PDB file of C-alpha atoms in Angstrom:
ATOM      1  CA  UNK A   1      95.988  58.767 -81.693  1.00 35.00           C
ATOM      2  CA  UNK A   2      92.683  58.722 -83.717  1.00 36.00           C
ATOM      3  CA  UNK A   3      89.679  57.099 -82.642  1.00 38.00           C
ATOM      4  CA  UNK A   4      86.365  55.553 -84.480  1.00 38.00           C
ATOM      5  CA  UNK A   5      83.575  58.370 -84.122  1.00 36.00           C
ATOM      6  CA  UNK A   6      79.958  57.776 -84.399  1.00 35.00           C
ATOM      7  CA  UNK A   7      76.847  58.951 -83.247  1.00 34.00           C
ATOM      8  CA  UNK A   8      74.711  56.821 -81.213  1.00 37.00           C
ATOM      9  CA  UNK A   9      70.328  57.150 -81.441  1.00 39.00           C
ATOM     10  CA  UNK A  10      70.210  60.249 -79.310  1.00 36.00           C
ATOM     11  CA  UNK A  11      72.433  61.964 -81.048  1.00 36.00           C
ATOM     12  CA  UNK A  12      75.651  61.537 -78.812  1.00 36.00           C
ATOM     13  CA  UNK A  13      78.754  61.627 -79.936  1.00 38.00           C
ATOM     14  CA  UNK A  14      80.583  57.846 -79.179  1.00 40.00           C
ATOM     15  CA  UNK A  15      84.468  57.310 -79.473  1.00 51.00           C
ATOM     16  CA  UNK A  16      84.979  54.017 -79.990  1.00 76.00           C
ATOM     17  CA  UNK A  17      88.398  51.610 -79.084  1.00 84.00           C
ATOM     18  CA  UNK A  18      89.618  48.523 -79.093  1.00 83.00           C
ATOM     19  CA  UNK A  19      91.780  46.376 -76.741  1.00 86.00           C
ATOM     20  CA  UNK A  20      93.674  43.672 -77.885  1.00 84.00           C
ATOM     21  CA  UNK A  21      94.195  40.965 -75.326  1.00 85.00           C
ATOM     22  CA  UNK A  22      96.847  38.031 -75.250  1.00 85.00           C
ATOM     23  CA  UNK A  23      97.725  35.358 -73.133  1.00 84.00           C
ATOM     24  CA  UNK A  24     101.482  36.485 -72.758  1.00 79.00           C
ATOM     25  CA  UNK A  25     103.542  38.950 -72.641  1.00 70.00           C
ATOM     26  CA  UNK A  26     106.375  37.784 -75.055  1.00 67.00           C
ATOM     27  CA  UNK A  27     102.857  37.258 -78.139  1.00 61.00           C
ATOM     28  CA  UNK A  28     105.471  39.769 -80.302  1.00 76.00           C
ATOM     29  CA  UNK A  29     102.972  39.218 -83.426  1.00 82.00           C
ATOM     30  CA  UNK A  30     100.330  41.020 -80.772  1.00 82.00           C
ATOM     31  CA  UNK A  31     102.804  44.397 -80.631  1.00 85.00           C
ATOM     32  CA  UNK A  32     103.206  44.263 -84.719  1.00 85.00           C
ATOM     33  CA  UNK A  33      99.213  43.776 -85.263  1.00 85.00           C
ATOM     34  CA  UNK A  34      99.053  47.004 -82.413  1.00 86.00           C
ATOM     35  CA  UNK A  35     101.634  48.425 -84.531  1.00 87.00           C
ATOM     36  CA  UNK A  36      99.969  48.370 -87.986  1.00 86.00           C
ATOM     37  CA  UNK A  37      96.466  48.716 -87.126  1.00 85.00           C
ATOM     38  CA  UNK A  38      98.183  52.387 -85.492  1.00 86.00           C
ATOM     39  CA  UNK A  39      99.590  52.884 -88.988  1.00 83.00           C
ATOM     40  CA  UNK A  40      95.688  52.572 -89.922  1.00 82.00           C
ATOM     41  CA  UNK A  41      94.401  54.977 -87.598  1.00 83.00           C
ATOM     42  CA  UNK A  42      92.697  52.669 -85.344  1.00 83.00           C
ATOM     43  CA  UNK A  43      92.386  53.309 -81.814  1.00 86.00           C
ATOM     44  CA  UNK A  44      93.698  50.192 -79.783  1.00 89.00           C
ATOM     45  CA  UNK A  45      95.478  49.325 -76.980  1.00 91.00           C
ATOM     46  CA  UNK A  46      97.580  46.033 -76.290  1.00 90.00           C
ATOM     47  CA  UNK A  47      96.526  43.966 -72.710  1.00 91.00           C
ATOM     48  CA  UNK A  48      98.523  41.061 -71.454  1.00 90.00           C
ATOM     49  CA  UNK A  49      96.332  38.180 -68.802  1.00 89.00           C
ATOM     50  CA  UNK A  50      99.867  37.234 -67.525  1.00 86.00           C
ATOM     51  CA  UNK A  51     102.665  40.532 -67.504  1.00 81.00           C
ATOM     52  CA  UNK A  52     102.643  44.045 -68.554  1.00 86.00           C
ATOM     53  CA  UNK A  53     100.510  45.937 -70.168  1.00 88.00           C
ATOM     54  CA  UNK A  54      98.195  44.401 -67.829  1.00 91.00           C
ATOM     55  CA  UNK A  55      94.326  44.409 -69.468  1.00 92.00           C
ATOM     56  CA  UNK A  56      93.303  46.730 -66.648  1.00 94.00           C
ATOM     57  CA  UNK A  57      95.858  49.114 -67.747  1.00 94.00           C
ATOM     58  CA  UNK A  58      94.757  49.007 -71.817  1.00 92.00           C
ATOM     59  CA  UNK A  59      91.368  49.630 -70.586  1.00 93.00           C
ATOM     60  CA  UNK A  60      92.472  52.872 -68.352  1.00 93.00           C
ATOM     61  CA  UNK A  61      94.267  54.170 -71.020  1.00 92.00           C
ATOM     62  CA  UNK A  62      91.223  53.836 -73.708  1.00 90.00           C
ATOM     63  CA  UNK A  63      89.634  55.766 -70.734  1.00 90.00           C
ATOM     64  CA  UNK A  64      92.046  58.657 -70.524  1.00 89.00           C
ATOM     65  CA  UNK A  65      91.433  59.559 -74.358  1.00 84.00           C
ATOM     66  CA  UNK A  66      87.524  59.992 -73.690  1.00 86.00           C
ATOM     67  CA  UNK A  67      86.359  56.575 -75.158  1.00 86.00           C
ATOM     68  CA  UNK A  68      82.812  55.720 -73.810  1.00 87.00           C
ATOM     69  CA  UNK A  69      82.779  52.366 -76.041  1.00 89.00           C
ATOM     70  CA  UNK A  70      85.518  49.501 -75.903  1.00 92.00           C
ATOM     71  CA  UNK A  71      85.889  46.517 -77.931  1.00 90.00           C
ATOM     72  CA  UNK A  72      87.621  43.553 -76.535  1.00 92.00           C
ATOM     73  CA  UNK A  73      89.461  41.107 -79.102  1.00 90.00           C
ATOM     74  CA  UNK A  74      90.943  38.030 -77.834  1.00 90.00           C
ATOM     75  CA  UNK A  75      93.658  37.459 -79.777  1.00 87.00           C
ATOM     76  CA  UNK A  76      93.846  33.926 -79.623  1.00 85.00           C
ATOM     77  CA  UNK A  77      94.013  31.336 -83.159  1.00 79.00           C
ATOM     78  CA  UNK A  78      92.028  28.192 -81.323  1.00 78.00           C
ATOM     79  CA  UNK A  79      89.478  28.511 -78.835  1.00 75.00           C
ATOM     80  CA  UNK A  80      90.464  28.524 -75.118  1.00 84.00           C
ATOM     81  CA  UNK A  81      87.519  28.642 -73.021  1.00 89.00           C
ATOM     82  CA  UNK A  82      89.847  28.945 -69.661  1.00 90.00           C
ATOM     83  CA  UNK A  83      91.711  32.348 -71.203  1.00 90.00           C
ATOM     84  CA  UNK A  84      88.570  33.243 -72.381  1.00 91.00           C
ATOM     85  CA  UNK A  85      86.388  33.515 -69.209  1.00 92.00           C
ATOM     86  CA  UNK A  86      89.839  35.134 -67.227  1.00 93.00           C
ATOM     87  CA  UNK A  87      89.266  37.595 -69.795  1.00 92.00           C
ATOM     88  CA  UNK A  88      86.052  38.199 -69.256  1.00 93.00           C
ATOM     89  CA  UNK A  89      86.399  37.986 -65.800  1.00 95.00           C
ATOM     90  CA  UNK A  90      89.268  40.743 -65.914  1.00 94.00           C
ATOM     91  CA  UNK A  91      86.874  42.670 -67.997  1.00 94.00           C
ATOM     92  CA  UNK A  92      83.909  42.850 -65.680  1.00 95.00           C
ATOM     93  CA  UNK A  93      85.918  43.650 -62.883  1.00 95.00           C
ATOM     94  CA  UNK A  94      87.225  46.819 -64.726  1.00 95.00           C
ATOM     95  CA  UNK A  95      83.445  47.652 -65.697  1.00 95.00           C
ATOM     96  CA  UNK A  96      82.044  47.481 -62.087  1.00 95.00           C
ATOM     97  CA  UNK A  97      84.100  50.458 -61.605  1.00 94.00           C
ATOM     98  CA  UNK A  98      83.403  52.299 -64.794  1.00 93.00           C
ATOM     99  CA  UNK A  99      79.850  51.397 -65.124  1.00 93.00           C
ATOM    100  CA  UNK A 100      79.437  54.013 -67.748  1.00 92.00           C
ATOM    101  CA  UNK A 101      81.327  52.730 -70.605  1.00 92.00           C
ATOM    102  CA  UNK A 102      80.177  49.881 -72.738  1.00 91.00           C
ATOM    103  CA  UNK A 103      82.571  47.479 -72.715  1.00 93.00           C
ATOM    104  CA  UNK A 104      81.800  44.294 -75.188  1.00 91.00           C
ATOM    105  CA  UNK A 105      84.546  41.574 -75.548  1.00 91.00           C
ATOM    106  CA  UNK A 106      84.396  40.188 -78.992  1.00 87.00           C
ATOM    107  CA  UNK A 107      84.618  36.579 -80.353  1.00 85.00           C
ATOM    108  CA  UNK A 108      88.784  35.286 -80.199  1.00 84.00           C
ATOM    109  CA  UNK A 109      90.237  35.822 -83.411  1.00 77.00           C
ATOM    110  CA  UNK A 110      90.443  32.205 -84.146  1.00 75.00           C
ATOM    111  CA  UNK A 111      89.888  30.351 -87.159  1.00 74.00           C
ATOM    112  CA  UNK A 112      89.341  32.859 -90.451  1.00 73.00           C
ATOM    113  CA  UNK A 113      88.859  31.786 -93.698  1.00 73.00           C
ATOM    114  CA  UNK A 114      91.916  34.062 -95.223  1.00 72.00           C
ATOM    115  CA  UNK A 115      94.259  31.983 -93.015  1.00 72.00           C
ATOM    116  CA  UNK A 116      93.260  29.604 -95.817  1.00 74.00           C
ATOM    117  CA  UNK A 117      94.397  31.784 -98.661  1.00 72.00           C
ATOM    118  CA  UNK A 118      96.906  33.031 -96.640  1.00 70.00           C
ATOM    119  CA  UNK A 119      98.603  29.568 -96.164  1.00 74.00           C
ATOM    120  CA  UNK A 120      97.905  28.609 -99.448  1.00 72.00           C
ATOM    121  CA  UNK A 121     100.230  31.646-100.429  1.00 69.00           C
ATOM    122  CA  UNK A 122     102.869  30.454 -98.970  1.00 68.00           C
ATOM    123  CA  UNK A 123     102.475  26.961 -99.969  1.00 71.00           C
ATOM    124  CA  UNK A 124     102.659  28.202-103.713  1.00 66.00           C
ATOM    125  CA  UNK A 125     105.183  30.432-102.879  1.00 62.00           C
ATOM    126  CA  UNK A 126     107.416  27.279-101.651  1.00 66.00           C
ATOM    127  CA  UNK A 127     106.200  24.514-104.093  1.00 64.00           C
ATOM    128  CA  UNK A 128     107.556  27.218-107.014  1.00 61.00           C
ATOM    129  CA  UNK A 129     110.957  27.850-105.394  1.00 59.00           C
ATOM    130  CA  UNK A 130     110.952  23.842-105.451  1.00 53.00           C
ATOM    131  CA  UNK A 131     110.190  23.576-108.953  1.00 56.00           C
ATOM    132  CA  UNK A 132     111.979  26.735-110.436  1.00 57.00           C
ATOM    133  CA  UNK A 133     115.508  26.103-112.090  1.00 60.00           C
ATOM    134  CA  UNK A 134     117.118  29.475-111.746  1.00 63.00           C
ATOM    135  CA  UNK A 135     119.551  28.371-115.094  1.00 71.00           C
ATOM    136  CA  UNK A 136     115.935  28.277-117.178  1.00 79.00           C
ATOM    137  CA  UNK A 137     114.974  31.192-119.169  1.00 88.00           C
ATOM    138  CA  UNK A 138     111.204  32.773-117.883  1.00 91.00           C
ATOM    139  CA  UNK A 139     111.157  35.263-120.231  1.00 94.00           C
ATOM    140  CA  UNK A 140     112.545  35.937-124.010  1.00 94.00           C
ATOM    141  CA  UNK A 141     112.049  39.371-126.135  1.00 94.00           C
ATOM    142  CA  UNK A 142     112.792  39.136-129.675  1.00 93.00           C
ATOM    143  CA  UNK A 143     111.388  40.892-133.042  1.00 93.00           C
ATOM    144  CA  UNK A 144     112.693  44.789-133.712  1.00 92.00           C
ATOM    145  CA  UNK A 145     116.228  43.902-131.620  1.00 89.00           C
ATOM    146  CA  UNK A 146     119.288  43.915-132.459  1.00 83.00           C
ATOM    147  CA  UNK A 147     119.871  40.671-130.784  1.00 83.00           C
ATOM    148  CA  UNK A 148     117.437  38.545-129.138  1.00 87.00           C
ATOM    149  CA  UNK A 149     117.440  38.471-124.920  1.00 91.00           C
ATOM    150  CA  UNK A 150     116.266  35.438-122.519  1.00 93.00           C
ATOM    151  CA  UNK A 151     115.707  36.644-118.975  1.00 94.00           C
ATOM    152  CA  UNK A 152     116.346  33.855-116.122  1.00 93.00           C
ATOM    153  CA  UNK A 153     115.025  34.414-112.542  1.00 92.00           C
ATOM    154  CA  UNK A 154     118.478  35.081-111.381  1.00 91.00           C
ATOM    155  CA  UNK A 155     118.549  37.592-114.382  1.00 93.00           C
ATOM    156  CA  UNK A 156     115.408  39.551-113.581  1.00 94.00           C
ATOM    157  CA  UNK A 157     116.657  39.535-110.070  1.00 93.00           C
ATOM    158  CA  UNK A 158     119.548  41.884-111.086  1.00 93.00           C
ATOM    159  CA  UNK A 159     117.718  43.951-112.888  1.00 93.00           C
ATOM    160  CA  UNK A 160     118.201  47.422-111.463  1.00 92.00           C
ATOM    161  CA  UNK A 161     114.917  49.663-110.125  1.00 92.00           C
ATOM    162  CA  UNK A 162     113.398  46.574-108.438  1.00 94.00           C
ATOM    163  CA  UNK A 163     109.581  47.510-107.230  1.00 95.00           C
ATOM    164  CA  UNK A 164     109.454  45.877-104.125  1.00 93.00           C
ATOM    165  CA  UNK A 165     105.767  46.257-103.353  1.00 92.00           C
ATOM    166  CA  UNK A 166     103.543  46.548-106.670  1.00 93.00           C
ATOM    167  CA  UNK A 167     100.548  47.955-104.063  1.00 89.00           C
ATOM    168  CA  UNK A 168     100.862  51.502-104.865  1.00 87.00           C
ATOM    169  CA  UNK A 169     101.106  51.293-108.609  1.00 89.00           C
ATOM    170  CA  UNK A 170      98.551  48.575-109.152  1.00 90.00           C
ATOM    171  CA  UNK A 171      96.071  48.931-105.745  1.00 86.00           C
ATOM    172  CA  UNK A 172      95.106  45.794-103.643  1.00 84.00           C
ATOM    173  CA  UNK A 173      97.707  43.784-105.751  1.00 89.00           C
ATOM    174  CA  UNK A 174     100.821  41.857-104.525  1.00 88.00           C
ATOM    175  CA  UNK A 175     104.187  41.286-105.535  1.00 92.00           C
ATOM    176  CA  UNK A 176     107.608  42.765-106.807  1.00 95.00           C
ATOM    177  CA  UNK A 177     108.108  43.405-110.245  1.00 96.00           C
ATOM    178  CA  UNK A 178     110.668  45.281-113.319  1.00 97.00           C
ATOM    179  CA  UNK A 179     109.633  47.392-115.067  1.00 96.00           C
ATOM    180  CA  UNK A 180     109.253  47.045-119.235  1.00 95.00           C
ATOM    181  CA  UNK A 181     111.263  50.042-119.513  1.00 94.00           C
ATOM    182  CA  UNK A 182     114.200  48.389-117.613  1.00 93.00           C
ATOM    183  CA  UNK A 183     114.185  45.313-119.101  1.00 91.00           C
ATOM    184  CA  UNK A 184     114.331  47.458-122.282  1.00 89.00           C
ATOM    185  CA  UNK A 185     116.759  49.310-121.624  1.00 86.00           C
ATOM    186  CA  UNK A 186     119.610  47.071-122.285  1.00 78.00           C
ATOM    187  CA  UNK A 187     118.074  45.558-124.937  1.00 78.00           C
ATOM    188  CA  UNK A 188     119.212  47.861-128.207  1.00 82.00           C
ATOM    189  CA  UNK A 189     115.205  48.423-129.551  1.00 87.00           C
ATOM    190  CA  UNK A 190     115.182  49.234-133.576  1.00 89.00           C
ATOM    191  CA  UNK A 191     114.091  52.766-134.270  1.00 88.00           C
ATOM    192  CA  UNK A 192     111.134  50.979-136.032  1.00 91.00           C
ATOM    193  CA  UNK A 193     109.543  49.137-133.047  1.00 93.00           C
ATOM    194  CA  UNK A 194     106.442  50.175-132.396  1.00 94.00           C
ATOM    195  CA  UNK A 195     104.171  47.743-131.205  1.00 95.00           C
ATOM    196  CA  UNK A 196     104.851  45.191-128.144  1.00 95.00           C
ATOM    197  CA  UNK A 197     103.021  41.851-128.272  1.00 95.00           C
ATOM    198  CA  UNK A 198     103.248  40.092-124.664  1.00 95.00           C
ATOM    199  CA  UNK A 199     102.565  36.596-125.291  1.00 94.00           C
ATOM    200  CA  UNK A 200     101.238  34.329-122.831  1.00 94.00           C
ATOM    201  CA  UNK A 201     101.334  30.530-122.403  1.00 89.00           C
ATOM    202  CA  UNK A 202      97.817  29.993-121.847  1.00 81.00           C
ATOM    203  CA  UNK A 203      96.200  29.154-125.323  1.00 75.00           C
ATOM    204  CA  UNK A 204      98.323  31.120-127.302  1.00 76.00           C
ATOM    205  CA  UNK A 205      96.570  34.909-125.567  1.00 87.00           C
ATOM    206  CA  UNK A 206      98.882  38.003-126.208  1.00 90.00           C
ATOM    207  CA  UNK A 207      97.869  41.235-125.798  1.00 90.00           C
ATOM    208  CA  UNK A 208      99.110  44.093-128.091  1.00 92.00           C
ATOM    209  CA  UNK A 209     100.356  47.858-126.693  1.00 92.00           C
ATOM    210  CA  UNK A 210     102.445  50.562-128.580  1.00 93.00           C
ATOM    211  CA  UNK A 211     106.023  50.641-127.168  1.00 93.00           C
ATOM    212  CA  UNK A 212     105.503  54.315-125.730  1.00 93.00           C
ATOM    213  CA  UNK A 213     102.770  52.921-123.107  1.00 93.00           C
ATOM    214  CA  UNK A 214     104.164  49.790-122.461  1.00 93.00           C
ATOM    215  CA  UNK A 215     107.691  51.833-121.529  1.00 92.00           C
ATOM    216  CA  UNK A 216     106.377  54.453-119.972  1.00 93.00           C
ATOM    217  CA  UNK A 217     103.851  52.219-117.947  1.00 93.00           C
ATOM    218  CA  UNK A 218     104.650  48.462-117.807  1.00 94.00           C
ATOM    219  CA  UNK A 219     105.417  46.486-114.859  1.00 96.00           C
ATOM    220  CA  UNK A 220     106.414  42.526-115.013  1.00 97.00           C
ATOM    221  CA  UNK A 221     105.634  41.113-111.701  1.00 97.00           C
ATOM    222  CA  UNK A 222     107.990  37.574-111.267  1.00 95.00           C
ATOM    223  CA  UNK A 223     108.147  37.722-107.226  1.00 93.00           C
ATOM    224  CA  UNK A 224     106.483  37.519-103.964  1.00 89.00           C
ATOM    225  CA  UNK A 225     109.542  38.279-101.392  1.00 85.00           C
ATOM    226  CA  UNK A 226     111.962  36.049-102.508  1.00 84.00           C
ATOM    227  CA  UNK A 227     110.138  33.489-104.291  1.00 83.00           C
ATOM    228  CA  UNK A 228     109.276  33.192-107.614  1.00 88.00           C
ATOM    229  CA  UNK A 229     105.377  34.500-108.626  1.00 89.00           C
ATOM    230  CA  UNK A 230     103.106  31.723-108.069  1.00 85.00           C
ATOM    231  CA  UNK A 231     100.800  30.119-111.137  1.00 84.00           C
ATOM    232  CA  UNK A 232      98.117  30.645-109.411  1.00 83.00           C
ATOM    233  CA  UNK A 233      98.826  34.345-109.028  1.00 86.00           C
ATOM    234  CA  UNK A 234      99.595  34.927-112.769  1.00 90.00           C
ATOM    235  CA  UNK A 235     102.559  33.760-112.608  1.00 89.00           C
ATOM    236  CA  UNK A 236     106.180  33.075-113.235  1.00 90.00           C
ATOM    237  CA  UNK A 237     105.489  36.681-115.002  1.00 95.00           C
ATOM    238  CA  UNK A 238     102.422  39.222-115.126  1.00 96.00           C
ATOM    239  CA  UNK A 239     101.810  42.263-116.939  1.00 96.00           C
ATOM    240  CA  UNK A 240     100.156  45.022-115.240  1.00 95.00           C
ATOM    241  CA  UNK A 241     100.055  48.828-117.343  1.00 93.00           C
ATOM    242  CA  UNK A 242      98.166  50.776-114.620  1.00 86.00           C
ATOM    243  CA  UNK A 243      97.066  54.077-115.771  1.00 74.00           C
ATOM    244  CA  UNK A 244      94.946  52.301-118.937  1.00 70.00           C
ATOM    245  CA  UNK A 245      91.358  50.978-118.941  1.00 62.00           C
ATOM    246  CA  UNK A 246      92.709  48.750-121.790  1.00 58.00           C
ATOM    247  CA  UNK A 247      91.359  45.067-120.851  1.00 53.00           C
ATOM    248  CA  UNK A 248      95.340  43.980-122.724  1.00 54.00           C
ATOM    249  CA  UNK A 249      96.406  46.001-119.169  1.00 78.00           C
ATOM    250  CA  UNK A 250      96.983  43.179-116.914  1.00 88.00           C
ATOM    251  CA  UNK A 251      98.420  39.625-118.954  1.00 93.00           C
ATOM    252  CA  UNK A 252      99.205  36.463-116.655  1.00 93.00           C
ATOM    253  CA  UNK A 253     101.486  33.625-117.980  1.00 93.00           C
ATOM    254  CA  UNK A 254     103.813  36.102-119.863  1.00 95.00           C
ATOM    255  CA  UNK A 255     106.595  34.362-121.522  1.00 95.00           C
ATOM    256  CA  UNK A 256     107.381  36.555-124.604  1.00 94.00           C
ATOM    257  CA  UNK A 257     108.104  39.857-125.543  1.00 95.00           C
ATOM    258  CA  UNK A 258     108.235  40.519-129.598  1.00 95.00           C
ATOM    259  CA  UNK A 259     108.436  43.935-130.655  1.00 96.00           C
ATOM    260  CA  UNK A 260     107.161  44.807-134.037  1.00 96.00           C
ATOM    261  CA  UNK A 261     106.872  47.521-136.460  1.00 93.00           C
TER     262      UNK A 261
END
C-alpha cells in the first residue's frame, strides 16, 4: 500500500500515515471512506474505541510498513469531548511505547463547509424529482429533420449508451448524460444539416457548433443518479463538447436543438 513521502529539515526521509478512528465498530461509512481513500493511494488504517480493529492495532500496523509519522483523524460529525480524550488517551498509551514516532491526532472531522453543498445537492436533487412531470417534454430538436422530436425525462432515460458518470469526459464535473450523437441517431438528420444551434432558456443564449463536432463530441447531461439535473447545476439539460476551447462548449438551460443548413 503506498504511503505519503517527504523529507523532513535534516534531510530524512519521513513516511507518513493516517489512522482513522471511530466510536464503533458497525461506523460502515468508516470502512467505505478506508476503502476509497485506498483507491487514492493514501496510506490509512481503520481503529475502532469499542471492537475490532482496535486503535492500538491500526497504529501497529502503520508501524510494520516503516511509518515514523501518524496522523490521527477522529472521525466523528459533532464534537464529543468524552470520545475525544479516550482517543487521545488510547493514543498516548501506544506512544509511550514507541516514543520514536510522531504521532499527532488531528481535529474530529466534524462540521465542513461542503456538507453544506453537499446537502444542498441533494435537496435540489429531491425538490426537482418533486416538481418534474415525467409526461412533459425537456427537450425538442427541430429544423433539417424529417420530423420534429420532443424528448421527455422518461424518454432520455431510454436512450441507449447512458454515461453514467460524466467525470472522465468532462473532469471535476457531475452527472449522467446522452450523448448528441444518440439522441441523433433516431432522428432522420437532412443531408443538408450542418449547423446545430442549442438554445437555452435563459435570455434567449444559444450557442452555435457544426453537426460533425457536436456528434462526434456532445454530451447532454439531464441526471444526477436518478434524479433529474438540478437548476442550479445547469439544469434539466447541459451541454458539455469536451475536447474544444470553444466558450459555446458547455450551455446550461438547454431546451432546443434546431439543426440548420
Amino acid at each position: 500500500m503506498p504511503a505519503l513521502v517527504s523529507l523532513n529539515d535534516g534531510g530524512t526521509l519521513m513516511i507518513h500515515a493516517t489512522v482513522l478512528v471511530a466510536p464503533r465498530a458497525d461506523d460502515n461509512c468508516l470502512m467505505r471512506v478506508v476503502d476509497a481513500l485506498l483507491h487514492r493511494g493514501v496510506a490509512i488504517e481503520a481503529g475502532v474505541l469499542d471492537g475490532p480493529p482496535a486503535v492500538e492495532d491500526a497504529l501497529a500496523a502503520c508501524v510494520e510498513r516503516g511509518t515514523k509519522r501518524i496522523a490521527v483523524l477522529p472521525f466523528l460529525f459533532r464534537e464529543d469531548e468524552r470520545v475525544l480524550r479516550r482517543i487521545r488517551q488510547r493514543v498516548s498509551g501506544f506512544h509511550r511505547n514507541h516514543t520514536d514516532l510522531e504521532i499527532h491526532v488531528a481535529p474530529s472531522v466534524g462540521f465542513d463547509a461542503r456538507l453544506v453543498e453537499i446537502a444542498h445537492d441533494y435537496i435540489d436533487q429531491t425538490a426537482s424529482g418533486m416538481d418534474s412531470d415525467e409526461t412533459a417534454p425537456l427537450l425538442t430538436i427541430a429544423g433539417c429533420l424529417h420530423r420534429p422530436m420532443a424528448f421527455t425525462y422518461a424518454d432520455l432515460r431510454r436512450v441507449p449508451g447512458q454515461i453514467e458518470d460524466i467525470g472522465h469526459i468532462v473532469p471535476g464535473r457531475r452527472g449522467s448524460a446522452v450523448s448528441v450523437a444518440d439522441l441523433l441517431r433516431g432522428a432522420a438528420v437532412h443531408a443538408d444539416a450542418r449547423q446545430a444551434v442549442f438554445h437555452s432558456a435563459d435570455e434567449g443564449f444559444f450557442a452555435r457548433v457544426s453537426v460533425a463536432t457536436a456528434d462526434e463530441h456532445g454530451i447532454l447531461v439531464y441526471r444526477i443518479g436518478e434524479h433529474p439535473l438540478p437548476e442550479r447545476l445547469g439544469g434539466p439539460i447541459r451541454l458539455f463538447i469536451p475536447e474544444t476551447d470553444d466558450k459555446c462548449a458547455n450551455v446550461k438551460n438547454v431546451v432546443r436543438i434546431e439543426l440548420v443548413p
